[in-house]
Coordinates of C-alpha atoms and ligand atoms in Angstrom, one line a residue:
X1119 CA -28.0 -39.7 35.9
X1120 CA -24.8 -37.9 36.7
X1121 CA -24.4 -36.2 40.1
X1122 CA -24.6 -32.8 38.4
X1123 CA -28.0 -33.7 36.9
X1124 CA -29.4 -34.5 40.4
X1125 CA -28.9 -31.0 41.6
X1126 CA -32.2 -29.1 41.6
X1127 CA -32.8 -25.3 41.7
X1128 CA -32.0 -24.4 45.3
X1129 CA -32.7 -21.6 47.7
X1130 CA -30.3 -21.5 50.7
X1131 CA -31.6 -19.6 53.7
X1132 CA -28.7 -19.0 56.1
X1133 CA -29.7 -18.0 59.6
X1134 CA -26.6 -16.4 61.1
X1135 CA -25.8 -14.8 57.7
X1136 CA -23.6 -12.1 59.4
X1137 CA -21.9 -14.6 61.7
X1138 CA -18.5 -16.2 61.8
X1139 CA -19.5 -19.6 60.4
X1140 CA -21.0 -18.1 57.3
X1141 CA -18.0 -15.8 56.9
X1142 CA -15.3 -18.4 57.3
X1143 CA -16.9 -21.5 56.0
X1144 CA -20.3 -21.4 54.4
X1145 CA -19.8 -18.5 52.0
X1146 CA -16.4 -19.6 50.8
X1147 CA -17.7 -23.1 50.4
X1148 CA -20.7 -22.0 48.3
X1149 CA -18.5 -19.8 46.2
X1150 CA -16.1 -22.7 45.5
X1151 CA -19.0 -25.0 44.7
X1152 CA -20.1 -22.3 42.2
X1153 CA -16.6 -22.0 40.7
X1154 CA -16.4 -25.8 40.2
X1155 CA -19.8 -26.0 38.6
X1156 CA -21.6 -27.7 41.5
X1157 CA -24.3 -25.1 42.1
X1158 CA -27.4 -25.4 39.9
X1159 CA -28.1 -22.8 37.3
X1160 CA -30.9 -21.4 39.4
X1161 CA -29.8 -20.8 43.0
X1162 CA -30.3 -18.1 45.6
X1163 CA -28.6 -17.5 48.9
X1164 CA -30.5 -15.5 51.4
X1165 CA -28.5 -14.5 54.5
X1166 CA -30.5 -13.4 57.5
X1167 CA -29.5 -11.7 60.7
X1168 CA -30.5 -9.0 63.2
X1169 CA -28.1 -6.5 61.8
X1170 CA -29.6 -4.1 59.2
X1171 CA -27.9 -4.5 55.9
X1172 CA -28.8 -3.9 52.3
X1173 CA -28.3 -6.7 49.7
X1174 CA -25.3 -4.7 48.4
X1175 CA -23.7 -4.4 51.8
X1176 CA -24.2 -8.1 52.5
X1177 CA -22.6 -8.9 49.1
X1178 CA -19.6 -6.7 49.9
X1179 CA -19.1 -8.3 53.3
X1180 CA -19.2 -11.8 51.8
X1181 CA -16.7 -10.7 49.1
X1182 CA -14.3 -9.7 51.8
X1183 CA -14.9 -13.0 53.7
X1184 CA -14.3 -15.0 50.5
X1185 CA -11.2 -13.1 49.7
X1186 CA -9.9 -13.8 53.1
X1187 CA -11.0 -17.4 53.8
X1188 CA -11.5 -19.2 50.5
X1189 CA -9.1 -22.0 49.7
X1190 CA -9.0 -20.7 46.1
X1191 CA -7.9 -17.3 47.1
X1192 CA -9.4 -14.0 46.1
X1193 CA -12.6 -14.1 44.0
X1194 CA -12.0 -13.5 40.3
X1195 CA -14.0 -10.3 39.4
X1196 CA -15.8 -11.9 36.4
X1197 CA -16.9 -14.9 38.5
X1198 CA -17.9 -12.8 41.4
X1199 CA -20.0 -10.6 39.1
X1200 CA -22.3 -13.5 38.3
X1201 CA -22.2 -15.3 41.7
X1202 CA -23.1 -12.2 43.7
X1203 CA -26.3 -11.5 41.8
X1204 CA -27.7 -14.5 43.6
X1205 CA -27.0 -13.2 47.1
X1206 CA -29.7 -11.5 49.1
X1207 CA -30.1 -10.3 52.7
X1208 CA -33.1 -10.1 55.0
X1209 CA -33.1 -8.6 58.4
X1210 CA -34.7 -11.2 60.6
X1211 CA -36.2 -11.5 64.1
X1212 CA -36.2 -15.2 64.4
X1213 CA -38.9 -15.0 67.1
X1214 CA -41.3 -13.3 64.8
X1215 CA -43.5 -15.4 62.5
X1216 CA -43.8 -12.5 60.0
X1217 CA -40.1 -13.0 59.3
X1218 CA -40.8 -16.4 57.9
X1219 CA -43.7 -15.2 55.8
X1220 CA -41.2 -12.9 54.1
X1221 CA -39.0 -15.9 53.4
X1222 CA -42.0 -17.7 52.0
X1223 CA -42.7 -14.8 49.7
X1224 CA -39.1 -14.6 48.5
X1225 CA -39.0 -18.3 47.8
X1226 CA -42.2 -18.1 45.8
X1227 CA -40.8 -15.2 43.8
X1228 CA -37.7 -17.3 42.9
X1229 CA -39.9 -20.2 42.0
X1230 CA -42.1 -18.0 39.8
X1231 CA -39.0 -16.6 38.1
X1232 CA -37.5 -20.0 37.6
X1233 CA -40.8 -21.6 36.6
X1234 CA -40.2 -24.6 38.9
X1235 CA -40.4 -25.6 42.5
X1236 CA -37.1 -25.1 44.3
X1237 CA -35.3 -27.2 46.9
X1238 CA -35.0 -25.1 50.1
X1239 CA -32.2 -25.5 52.6
X1240 CA -32.5 -23.8 55.9
X1241 CA -29.1 -23.6 57.5
X1242 CA -29.1 -22.8 61.2
X1243 CA -25.6 -21.2 61.6
X1244 CA -26.7 -19.7 64.9
X1245 CA -26.2 -20.5 68.6
X1246 CA -28.0 -23.7 69.7
X1247 CA -30.5 -21.9 71.9
X1248 CA -32.1 -20.5 68.7
X1249 CA -32.6 -24.0 67.1
X1250 CA -36.0 -24.7 68.7
X1251 CA -37.6 -21.4 67.9
X1252 CA -36.4 -21.3 64.3
X1253 CA -37.4 -24.9 63.7
X1254 CA -40.8 -24.2 65.2
X1255 CA -41.4 -21.1 63.2
X1256 CA -40.3 -22.7 59.9
X1257 CA -42.8 -25.5 60.6
X1258 CA -45.6 -23.1 61.8
X1259 CA -45.2 -21.0 58.6
X1260 CA -45.6 -24.2 56.6
X1261 CA -42.2 -23.7 55.0
X1262 CA -41.0 -27.1 55.9
X1263 CA -43.9 -29.2 54.7
X1264 CA -42.6 -30.4 51.3
X1265 CA -40.4 -33.2 52.8
X1266 CA -38.9 -34.1 49.4
X1267 CA -37.6 -30.6 48.8
X1268 CA -37.0 -28.9 52.2
X1269 CA -34.0 -29.6 54.4
X1270 CA -32.9 -28.2 57.7
X1271 CA -29.2 -28.2 58.6
X1272 CA -28.1 -27.9 62.3
X1273 CA -24.6 -27.4 63.5
X1274 CA -23.1 -29.0 66.5
X1275 CA -23.5 -28.9 69.5
X1276 CA -26.6 -31.1 69.2
X1277 CA -27.5 -30.8 72.9
X1278 CA -25.4 -30.3 75.9
X1279 CA -25.9 -33.7 77.4
X1280 CA -28.0 -36.8 76.6
X1281 CA -31.3 -35.3 77.9
X1282 CA -31.0 -32.0 75.9
X1283 CA -30.0 -33.9 72.8
X1284 CA -33.0 -36.1 73.1
X1285 CA -35.2 -33.1 73.6
X1286 CA -33.8 -31.4 70.5
X1287 CA -34.2 -34.6 68.5
X1288 CA -37.7 -35.0 69.6
X1289 CA -38.6 -31.5 68.7
X1290 CA -36.9 -31.7 65.3
X1291 CA -38.5 -35.0 64.4
X1292 CA -41.9 -33.8 65.5
X1293 CA -41.6 -30.9 63.0
X1294 CA -39.7 -32.6 60.2
X1295 CA -39.0 -36.0 58.9
X1296 CA -35.6 -37.5 59.8
X1297 CA -34.7 -37.4 56.1
X1298 CA -35.0 -33.6 56.1
X1299 CA -32.7 -33.2 59.1
X1300 CA -28.9 -32.7 58.4
X1301 CA -26.9 -32.7 61.6
X1302 CA -23.4 -31.5 60.7
X1303 CA -20.2 -33.0 62.1
X1304 CA -17.7 -31.2 59.8
X1305 CA -15.1 -33.9 60.4
X1306 CA -17.2 -36.3 58.3
X1307 CA -16.8 -34.0 55.3
X1308 CA -13.0 -33.9 55.4
X1309 CA -11.4 -35.6 52.4
X1310 CA -9.1 -37.9 54.4
X1311 CA -11.9 -38.9 56.8
X1312 CA -14.1 -40.0 53.9
X1313 CA -11.1 -41.9 52.6
X1314 CA -11.1 -44.1 55.7
X1315 CA -14.2 -45.9 54.3
X1316 CA -12.8 -46.1 50.8
X1317 CA -9.5 -47.5 52.1
X1318 CA -11.2 -50.0 54.4
X1319 CA -13.9 -51.2 52.1
X1320 CA -12.4 -51.0 48.6
X1321 CA -9.3 -53.0 49.4
X1322 CA -9.4 -56.7 50.1
X1323 CA -6.0 -56.6 51.7
X1324 CA -7.0 -55.0 55.0
X1325 CA -10.2 -56.7 56.0
X1326 CA -8.6 -60.0 57.0
X1327 CA -6.2 -58.1 59.4
X1328 CA -8.7 -55.6 60.6
X1329 CA -9.6 -57.2 64.0
X1330 CA -8.4 -58.2 67.4
X1331 CA -6.2 -61.0 66.0
X1332 CA -3.8 -58.6 64.3
X1333 CA -4.5 -55.2 65.8
X1334 CA -2.9 -54.4 69.1
X1335 CA -4.5 -51.0 69.7
X1336 CA -5.8 -47.9 68.0
X1337 CA -5.0 -44.3 68.7
X1338 CA -7.0 -41.3 67.6
X1339 CA -5.3 -38.0 68.4
X1340 CA -6.6 -34.6 67.5
X1341 CA -4.4 -31.9 68.9
X1342 CA -4.6 -28.1 68.2
X1343 CA -2.0 -25.4 68.9
X1344 CA -4.7 -22.8 69.1
X1345 CA -6.3 -21.9 72.4
X1346 CA -9.9 -21.1 72.9
X1347 CA -9.3 -17.5 71.7
X1348 CA -12.5 -15.5 72.0
X1349 CA -14.8 -18.5 72.3
X1350 CA -14.4 -19.1 76.0
X1351 CA -18.0 -17.8 76.5
X1352 CA -19.2 -21.0 74.7
X1353 CA -16.2 -23.2 75.6
X1354 CA -16.4 -22.7 79.4
X1355 CA -19.8 -24.5 79.5
X1356 CA -18.5 -27.2 77.1
X1357 CA -15.0 -28.5 77.4
X1358 CA -12.9 -30.9 75.3
X1359 CA -15.1 -34.0 76.0
X1360 CA -18.3 -32.3 74.7
X1361 CA -16.6 -30.2 72.1
X1362 CA -14.5 -32.8 70.4
X1363 CA -14.8 -36.3 71.7
X1364 CA -18.6 -36.7 71.8
X1365 CA -18.7 -35.9 68.1
X1366 CA -15.6 -35.6 65.9
X1367 CA -13.4 -38.2 67.7
X1368 CA -16.1 -40.8 68.2
X1369 CA -17.2 -40.4 64.6
X1370 CA -13.6 -41.2 63.6
X1371 CA -13.6 -44.2 65.9
X1372 CA -16.9 -45.4 64.3
X1373 CA -15.3 -45.3 60.9
X1374 CA -12.3 -47.3 62.0
X1375 CA -14.4 -49.9 64.0
X1376 CA -17.6 -50.3 62.0
X1377 CA -18.5 -53.5 60.2
X1378 CA -18.7 -53.3 56.4
X1379 CA -22.1 -51.9 55.4
X1380 CA -23.9 -53.8 52.6
X1381 CA -23.8 -50.7 50.4
X1382 CA -23.1 -47.0 50.6
X1383 CA -26.7 -46.1 51.4
X1384 CA -26.9 -43.4 54.1
X1385 CA -28.9 -45.6 56.5
X1386 CA -26.8 -48.7 55.9
X1387 CA -23.6 -46.7 56.8
X1388 CA -25.2 -45.0 59.8
X1389 CA -26.6 -48.3 61.1
X1390 CA -23.1 -49.8 61.2
X1391 CA -21.8 -46.7 63.0
X1392 CA -24.5 -46.8 65.6
X1393 CA -23.7 -50.5 66.2
X1394 CA -20.2 -49.5 67.2
X1395 CA -21.4 -46.8 69.7
X1396 CA -23.9 -49.3 71.2
X1397 CA -21.1 -51.9 71.6
X1398 CA -18.8 -49.5 73.4
X1399 CA -18.1 -50.4 77.0
X1400 CA -19.9 -48.0 79.5
X1401 CA -17.9 -46.5 82.3
X1402 CA -18.3 -47.0 86.0
X1403 CA -17.0 -44.2 88.3
X1404 CA -14.0 -46.5 88.9
X1405 CA -13.4 -46.8 85.1
X1406 CA -13.5 -43.0 84.8
X1407 CA -10.8 -42.8 87.4
X1408 CA -8.6 -45.4 85.7
X1409 CA -9.3 -44.8 82.0
X1410 CA -9.7 -41.1 81.5
X1411 CA -7.5 -38.0 81.9
X1412 CA -8.5 -34.4 81.8
X1413 CA -6.3 -31.3 81.6
X1414 CA -6.4 -27.6 81.3
X1415 CA -3.7 -25.5 79.8
X1416 CA -1.5 -23.0 81.7
X1417 CA 0.2 -20.1 80.0
X1418 CA 3.4 -20.7 78.0
X1419 CA 5.2 -19.9 74.8
X1420 CA 4.1 -21.1 71.4
X1421 CA 6.4 -20.4 68.5
X1422 CA 8.1 -17.5 70.3
X1423 CA 4.9 -15.9 71.4
X1424 CA 3.7 -15.8 75.0
X1425 CA 0.1 -17.1 75.3
X1426 CA -2.2 -16.9 78.3
X1427 CA -3.5 -19.9 80.3
X1428 CA -7.1 -21.0 79.8
X1429 CA -8.3 -19.3 83.0
X1430 CA -6.9 -16.0 81.7
X1431 CA -8.7 -16.1 78.3
X1432 CA -11.3 -13.5 77.7
X1433 CA -14.7 -14.6 79.1
X1434 CA -13.3 -17.7 80.9
X1435 CA -14.1 -18.2 84.5
X1436 CA -10.8 -17.5 86.4
X1437 CA -11.5 -20.6 88.5
X1438 CA -12.8 -22.7 85.7
X1439 CA -13.0 -26.4 86.0
X1440 CA -13.5 -26.8 82.3
X1441 CA -11.1 -29.3 80.6
X1442 CA -9.2 -28.2 77.5
X1443 CA -7.6 -31.6 77.1
X1444 CA -9.2 -35.1 77.4
X1445 CA -7.8 -38.5 76.9
X1446 CA -10.0 -41.6 77.2
X1447 CA -9.3 -45.3 76.8
X1448 CA -12.4 -47.0 75.2
X1449 CA -13.2 -50.6 74.4
X1450 CA -15.6 -51.9 71.8
X1451 CA -17.2 -55.0 73.1
X1452 CA -17.9 -57.1 70.0
X1453 CA -16.3 -60.1 68.2
X1454 CA -14.1 -58.0 66.1
X1455 CA -12.6 -55.7 68.8
X1456 CA -12.9 -57.5 72.1
X1457 CA -9.8 -56.5 74.2
X1458 CA -8.4 -53.9 71.8
X1459 CA -8.0 -50.5 73.4
X1460 CA -9.0 -47.4 71.5
X1461 CA -7.1 -44.4 73.0
X1462 CA -8.5 -41.1 72.1
X1463 CA -7.0 -37.7 73.0
X1464 CA -7.7 -34.1 72.1
X1465 CA -6.4 -30.9 73.5
X1466 CA -6.0 -27.2 72.8
X1467 CA -2.7 -25.3 73.1
X1468 CA -0.7 -28.5 72.3
X1469 CA 2.7 -28.8 70.8
X1470 CA 1.4 -29.6 67.4
X1471 CA -1.8 -29.1 65.4
X1472 CA -2.5 -32.5 63.9
X1473 CA -5.2 -35.1 63.5
X1474 CA -3.9 -38.6 63.2
X1475 CA -5.3 -42.1 63.5
X1476 CA -2.7 -44.8 64.3
X1477 CA -3.5 -48.5 63.9
X1478 CA -0.8 -50.4 65.7
X1479 CA -0.5 -54.0 64.6
X1480 CA 0.7 -56.8 66.8
X1481 CA 4.3 -57.9 66.9
X1482 CA 5.4 -60.8 64.9
X1483 CA 4.8 -64.1 66.8
X1484 CA 8.5 -65.0 66.8
X1485 CA 11.4 -62.9 65.7
X1486 CA 14.0 -64.8 63.6
X1487 CA 16.5 -61.9 63.9
X1488 CA 18.8 -61.4 66.8
X1489 CA 17.8 -58.6 69.2
X1490 CA 20.7 -56.4 68.1
X1491 CA 19.5 -56.4 64.5
X1492 CA 16.4 -54.5 65.3
X1493 CA 16.6 -50.7 65.8
X1494 CA 13.2 -50.3 67.5
X1495 CA 10.0 -52.3 67.8
X1496 CA 9.0 -54.7 65.0
X1497 CA 5.4 -53.6 64.9
X1498 CA 3.7 -52.5 61.8
X1499 CA 1.7 -49.3 61.9
X1500 CA -0.9 -47.8 59.7
X1501 CA -1.0 -44.1 60.1
X1502 CA -3.9 -42.1 58.7
X1503 CA -3.0 -38.5 58.8
X1504 CA -6.1 -36.3 58.5
X1505 CA -4.5 -32.9 58.8
X1506 CA -2.4 -30.9 58.2
X1507 CA -0.6 -33.5 56.3
X1508 CA -3.0 -35.6 54.3
X1509 CA -1.5 -39.1 53.9
X1510 CA -1.9 -42.7 54.7
X1511 CA 1.4 -44.5 55.5
X1512 CA 2.2 -48.1 56.4
X1513 CA 5.2 -48.6 58.5
X1514 CA 7.1 -51.8 57.7
X1515 CA 10.4 -53.3 58.8
X1516 CA 13.0 -53.6 56.1
X1517 CA 16.7 -54.4 55.9
X1518 CA 18.9 -51.4 55.9
X1519 CA 21.4 -51.5 53.0
X1520 CA 24.8 -52.7 54.2
X1521 CA 26.7 -55.8 55.0
X1522 CA 24.9 -56.5 58.3
X1523 CA 21.3 -57.6 58.8
X1524 CA 20.0 -54.5 60.5
X1525 CA 16.3 -53.8 60.5
X1526 CA 14.8 -50.4 60.4
X1527 CA 11.3 -48.9 60.0
X1528 CA 10.4 -47.7 56.5
X1529 CA 7.2 -46.0 55.3
X1530 CA 5.0 -46.9 52.3
X1531 CA 3.3 -43.6 51.8
X1532 CA 0.2 -42.5 49.9
X1533 CA 0.5 -38.7 50.1
X1534 CA -2.4 -36.6 48.6
X1535 CA 0.0 -33.9 47.5
X1536 CA 2.3 -36.3 45.6
X1537 CA -0.6 -38.3 44.1
X1538 CA -3.2 -35.7 43.0
X1539 CA -2.8 -32.3 41.6
X1540 CA -6.3 -31.1 42.3
X1541 CA -6.9 -29.3 45.6
X1542 CA -9.1 -31.2 48.0
X1543 CA -12.4 -29.6 48.7
X1544 CA -13.1 -28.1 52.1
X1545 CA -15.3 -30.2 54.4
X1546 CA -18.2 -27.7 54.1
X1547 CA -18.1 -27.9 50.3
X1548 CA -18.7 -31.7 50.5
X1549 CA -21.4 -31.3 53.1
X1550 CA -23.3 -28.5 51.4
X1551 CA -23.2 -30.4 48.1
X1552 CA -24.5 -33.5 49.9
X1553 CA -27.3 -31.5 51.4
X1554 CA -28.3 -30.3 48.0
X1555 CA -28.2 -33.8 46.7
X1556 CA -30.3 -35.1 49.7
X1557 CA -27.5 -37.5 50.7
X1558 CA -27.3 -38.0 54.4
X1559 CA -24.4 -40.5 54.6
X1560 CA -22.0 -38.0 56.1
X1561 CA -24.5 -36.5 58.5
X1562 CA -25.3 -37.7 62.0
X1563 CA -28.6 -39.4 62.6
X1564 CA -30.5 -38.6 65.8
X1565 CA -29.9 -42.0 67.4
X1566 CA -26.1 -41.8 66.6
X1567 CA -25.9 -38.5 68.5
X1568 CA -27.8 -39.9 71.4
X1569 CA -25.7 -43.0 71.6
X1570 CA -22.5 -40.9 71.7
X1571 CA -24.0 -38.8 74.5
X1572 CA -25.1 -41.9 76.4
X1573 CA -21.5 -43.2 76.2
X1574 CA -19.8 -40.1 77.6
X1575 CA -22.4 -39.2 80.2
X1576 CA -20.7 -41.1 83.1
X1577 CA -17.4 -39.4 82.3
X1578 CA -19.1 -36.0 82.1
X1579 CA -21.0 -36.5 85.4
X1580 CA -18.0 -37.7 87.2
X1581 CA -15.8 -34.8 86.0
X1582 CA -18.5 -32.4 86.8
X1583 CA -19.1 -33.7 90.3
X1584 CA -15.5 -34.0 91.2
X1585 CA -13.6 -30.7 90.6
X1586 CA -10.1 -31.1 89.4
X1587 CA -7.7 -29.9 92.1
X1588 CA -4.6 -29.7 89.9
X1589 CA -5.9 -27.4 87.0
X1590 CA -4.0 -26.0 85.1
X1591 CA -2.0 -29.1 84.7
X1592 CA -0.2 -28.7 81.3
X1593 CA 1.7 -25.9 79.8
X1594 CA 1.0 -24.5 76.4
X1595 CA 3.1 -26.1 73.7
X1596 CA 3.3 -29.4 75.6
X1597 CA 1.6 -32.8 74.8
X1598 CA -0.9 -32.4 77.6
X1599 CA -0.8 -33.6 81.2
X1600 CA 1.7 -36.2 82.3
X1601 CA -1.1 -38.4 83.4
X1602 CA -2.1 -38.8 79.8
X1603 CA 1.3 -40.3 79.0
X1604 CA 0.8 -42.6 82.0
X1605 CA -2.7 -43.7 80.8
X1606 CA -1.2 -45.3 77.8
X1607 CA 2.2 -46.2 79.2
X1608 CA 0.5 -48.4 81.8
X1609 CA -0.5 -50.7 78.9
X1610 CA 3.0 -50.6 77.5
X1611 CA 2.4 -48.1 74.7
X1612 CA 3.1 -44.4 74.0
X1613 CA 1.3 -41.8 72.1
X1614 CA 2.4 -41.8 68.5
X1615 CA 3.2 -38.4 66.9
X1616 CA 3.9 -37.8 63.3
X1617 CA 6.9 -35.6 62.8
X1618 CA 5.7 -32.5 61.0
X1619 CA 8.1 -30.0 59.3
X1620 CA 10.8 -31.3 61.5
X1621 CA 8.6 -31.0 64.7
X1622 CA 8.3 -34.1 66.7
Ligands
LIG1126 C1 -15.0 -27.6 66.3 C2 -14.7 -27.3 67.8 O1 -16.1 -28.4 66.2 O2 -13.8 -28.2 65.7 C3 -13.5 -26.4 67.9 O3 -15.8 -26.6 68.3 C4 -12.3 -27.0 67.2 O4 -13.2 -26.2 69.3 C5 -12.7 -27.4 65.8 O5 -11.2 -26.1 67.2 C6 -11.6 -28.2 65.1 O6 -11.9 -28.3 63.7 P1 -10.7 -28.5 62.7 O7 -11.4 -28.7 61.4 O8 -10.0 -27.2 62.7 O9 -9.9 -29.6 63.1

C-alpha cells in the first residue's frame, strides 16, 4: 500500500482557528499538502475561535495568511477555488459542551455526505491553560471514543515543570489512548532533523566511529537574531531553558546520542530516545553552578536597527529574572558516551540565526607532520546545519596545493540546495501528514516529555531560587554572555559557528 493510499477521509478541527499558529503554520501547511496531493479527496477543515466569523470571512482570512506565509508563495486562484470549499468556521466557547455537540453534528454531516467514517484530528492550537477543558469536553461529548480514527494534537509547552507535565499527561491518558495523543515538537518535523536518523542509521561508515573512542565532544547550538517581540507575556514565565532546551535541543541531543532502533516503528524509536534522557547525568546545585550559564539580552543594534533590551520588551517585567540565553554542559552516562560532553546553547537576539550540531572528533593519536605544516587543529568535524543553511559537512585535513607540505581544513559537503531541486516541506507539513497517517515517530511520547523535565528541574529550581544579579549580561547581536565562552573554554574548546553569508 502506498503512503497516499493510507490517507483516510479526514476532518481537522482547529481550536485557535483565528490564532497566530494557524495563520503562520497550520493553514499554509494544509494548503501545501493539498497542492502536493497529500490531502485525501474528502477532507474538511473546521476552524474554531471566540471571534464571530462567517465561513466566507474565515476563508478570506486564511487566503491572506497563505499568501503571506506559505513557502510556495501566493495561492493560485484555480487551486484555492477547490481548496477553500473545504474550509468552515464555527464560533466556539470551549467551556460549553454544546459547542462540541455542534462539532459532532458537523462531522456526522461530512460522514453522511462522504458515505464513510472519517478520521478526526482535533488540533489544540491554543494557550496551554485551555488543553484540559478542551480535552475533557471532547471526551465528555464522546467525540474521542473511536481510538482508531480520532487523534488529538497538543502543541508545546507540555507543562511548565515536571509536576504540571505529569498532570497533563495523566489527564490526557485518562481521556484518550496514548496512540491518539500527538505532542508536537516542530523541530522533529524539520527535514534536516529527520535526516540525522537517515544519516546515522543508513550509512555503515559512521557507526564504528560514533562513540566515546572517537568523538571528543558534541555541540548543539540554536541561536536566533529575533528577540521575544510581542511574546513576552508568555516568555517571561518561561525562559530559554523551558522554551528551547527542555524540548527542541534535548530532542536533537537524543537523535545524536540514541542507540540504533531495531526498526523505524514509532515506539522503537521513542524507546531509544527515552533511554538517552534516562542516562543523562542529573545536576546537583554545585553542577548547576559549574555547568550552566544563563543570560538576558540588553539593548543593542542588529543589522543597523536599534533593538530594545529584554526588560524593555512589551509585557516583560522591567526587573525580569527570565533568561533569554542558556548554555548547559550535559553528560550521557552510558557505554557509548561516558565522558563525552554535550554542550547545548540557545539564545535570542544573538549575532546569527542558525541551528547547528557539531560533532568534534578526537585528534589523530600522533601527528607525523611537523607543527609548522598545520594551519589549525587537526581534528575532524561533522557539522549538521539544520537552518538556515541545510547541509551536512565533514571537515577533513588535506594538503594545500604547492611545493610545501601544508595542511589545511577542507569541507566535504552535502548541501540540500545543490543536491535536490525540490523545495523541502515545512516541518508542519510533515507533522500534519504523519498525524493523518497515524504515525507517531516524530511526536513526543508522554514519558519522553517527563524525562526531559526531570532532567532540567534541578537547573530550573536553582535558577529560580537564585536571582541573577548581573542581568542583562549580553548585548543584542553578540554570542551571549562571556561566561558561556568560559564554560566551554575551560575544557579547551570553543563554540563552533558556521560562517553564513560572510557572517562569522
Ligand atoms: C518555539 C519557541 O518553539 O521555537 C520560540 O517557542 C522559538 O521561542 C521557536 O523562536 C524557534 O523555532 P524555529 O523553527 O524558528 O527555529
